[in-house]
Steps between C-alpha positions, in 0.01 A plus 500: 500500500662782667549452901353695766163534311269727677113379511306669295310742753896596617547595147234763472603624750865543408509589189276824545730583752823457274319688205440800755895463608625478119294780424654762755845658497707217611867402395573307195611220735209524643287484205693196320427313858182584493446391156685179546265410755153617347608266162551229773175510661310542184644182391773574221802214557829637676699438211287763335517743709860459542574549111285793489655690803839382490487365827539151664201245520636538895443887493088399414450257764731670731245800484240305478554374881589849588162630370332200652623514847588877579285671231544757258695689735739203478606536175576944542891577530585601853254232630644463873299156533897288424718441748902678490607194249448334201248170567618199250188577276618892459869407476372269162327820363822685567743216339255479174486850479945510496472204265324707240722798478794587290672720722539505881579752738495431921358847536211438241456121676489721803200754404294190346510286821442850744201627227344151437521289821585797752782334619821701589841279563761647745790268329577469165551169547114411447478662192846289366303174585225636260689508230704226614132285450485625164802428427663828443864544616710817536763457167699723299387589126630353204554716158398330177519687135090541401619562112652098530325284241471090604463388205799692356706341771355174482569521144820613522613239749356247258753577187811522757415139622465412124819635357684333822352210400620489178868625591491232798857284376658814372453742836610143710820448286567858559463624125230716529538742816119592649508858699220615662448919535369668731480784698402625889422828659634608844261765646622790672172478691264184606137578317310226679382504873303255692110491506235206619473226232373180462774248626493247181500807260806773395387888548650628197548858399526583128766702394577590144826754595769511747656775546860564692636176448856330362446282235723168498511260177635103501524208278466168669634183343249249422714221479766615750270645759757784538327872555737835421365824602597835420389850557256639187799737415784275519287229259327784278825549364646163442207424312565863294889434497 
């Protein structure tokens, strides 16, 4: 049973007044709270309503109360009724809403606190304690490759274990010599920046071509541990010669 049930003469009473509300020109934010809130009282579970609006079981019965104790005017954007700062109920709906993006931005958390709670902060410093309690962090980008295959590598990395499995007493007596090539890029420019992230997670940027950069090439020794690097020109043309 949902909480903060209205009795039933509260109810018809409500709910014509939300179906008036949903029915004029409001804002979509607006409307969705509205919504939220009319499902509530005509019983549906939160969890429902939250699947069906994208929106936290928190956002219904956070609007509910609104709705219950200020009114329909409660729940309208620009509703001067808050104080200048978050309460711990309103800073919840905030950190939800942060936990279900993708993407962050302090000027978009900004607008969303301003538009939804009316609340202005002088000091940025408010707004990096938001997304400190949703545990986003200001870090710097990451670039992965988005034509990599797994499996390929996984694969891959399967047969080299197997033929150095095999080889084991040779590449130990020194017999069989085991180099490992590869190859690294040093940009002229740096392509990734810093954005807000969640802290346990990489923000990573795909790139599929680099451009402006000098190419370096290097065996490493298996057995040895011993790297050699040399420019792409330089080892290009040992490999021709």
């Amino acid at each position: 049973m949902n909480n903060l049930q209205l009795p039933q003469k509260d109810m018809e009473k409500e709910i014509p007044q939300l179906e008036s509300f949903i029915k004029s020109d409001i804002d979509a934010r607006e409307l969705k709270r509205a919504i939220a809130v009319r499902m509530a009282l005509e019983g549906k579970l939160y969890q429902e309503i939250s699947k069906m609006l994208g929106v936290s079981e928190f956002f219904v019965g956070y609007w509910k109360k609104i709705l219950k104790t200020q009114g329909v005017e409660g729940i309208k954007l620009g509703y001067k009724g808050s104080p200048g700062y978050l309460t711990e109920q309103q800073t919840d709906v905030v950190v939800e809403w942060l936990k279900n993006k993708q993407y962050w931005t302090l000027e978009e958390l900004v607008t969303y606190v301003e538009q939804e709670f009316g609340v202005s902060y002088k000091s940025k410093q408010s707004y990096y304690k938001l997304f400190e309690d949703a545990n986003i962090s200001w870090k710097k980008t990451q670039k992965i490759n988005p034509k990599s295959e797994d499996e390929l590598v996984k694969k891959k990395r399967e047969e080299i274990n197997e033929i150095l499995s095999k080889n084991k007493a040779g590449i130990e007596s020194g017999e069989i010599i085991v180099l490992f090539l590869d190859e690294c890029h040093l940009l002229h420019g740096d392509l990734t920046g810093y954005v807000w992230g969640l802290s346990d997670r990489r923000i990573e940027i795909p790139i599929t071509n680099e451009r402006e950069r000098q190419t370096y090439f290097g065996p490493l020794n298996y057995q040895s541990q011993q790297f050699h690097v040399l420019a792409s020109s330089i080892w290009r043309w040992e490999i021709n010669g």
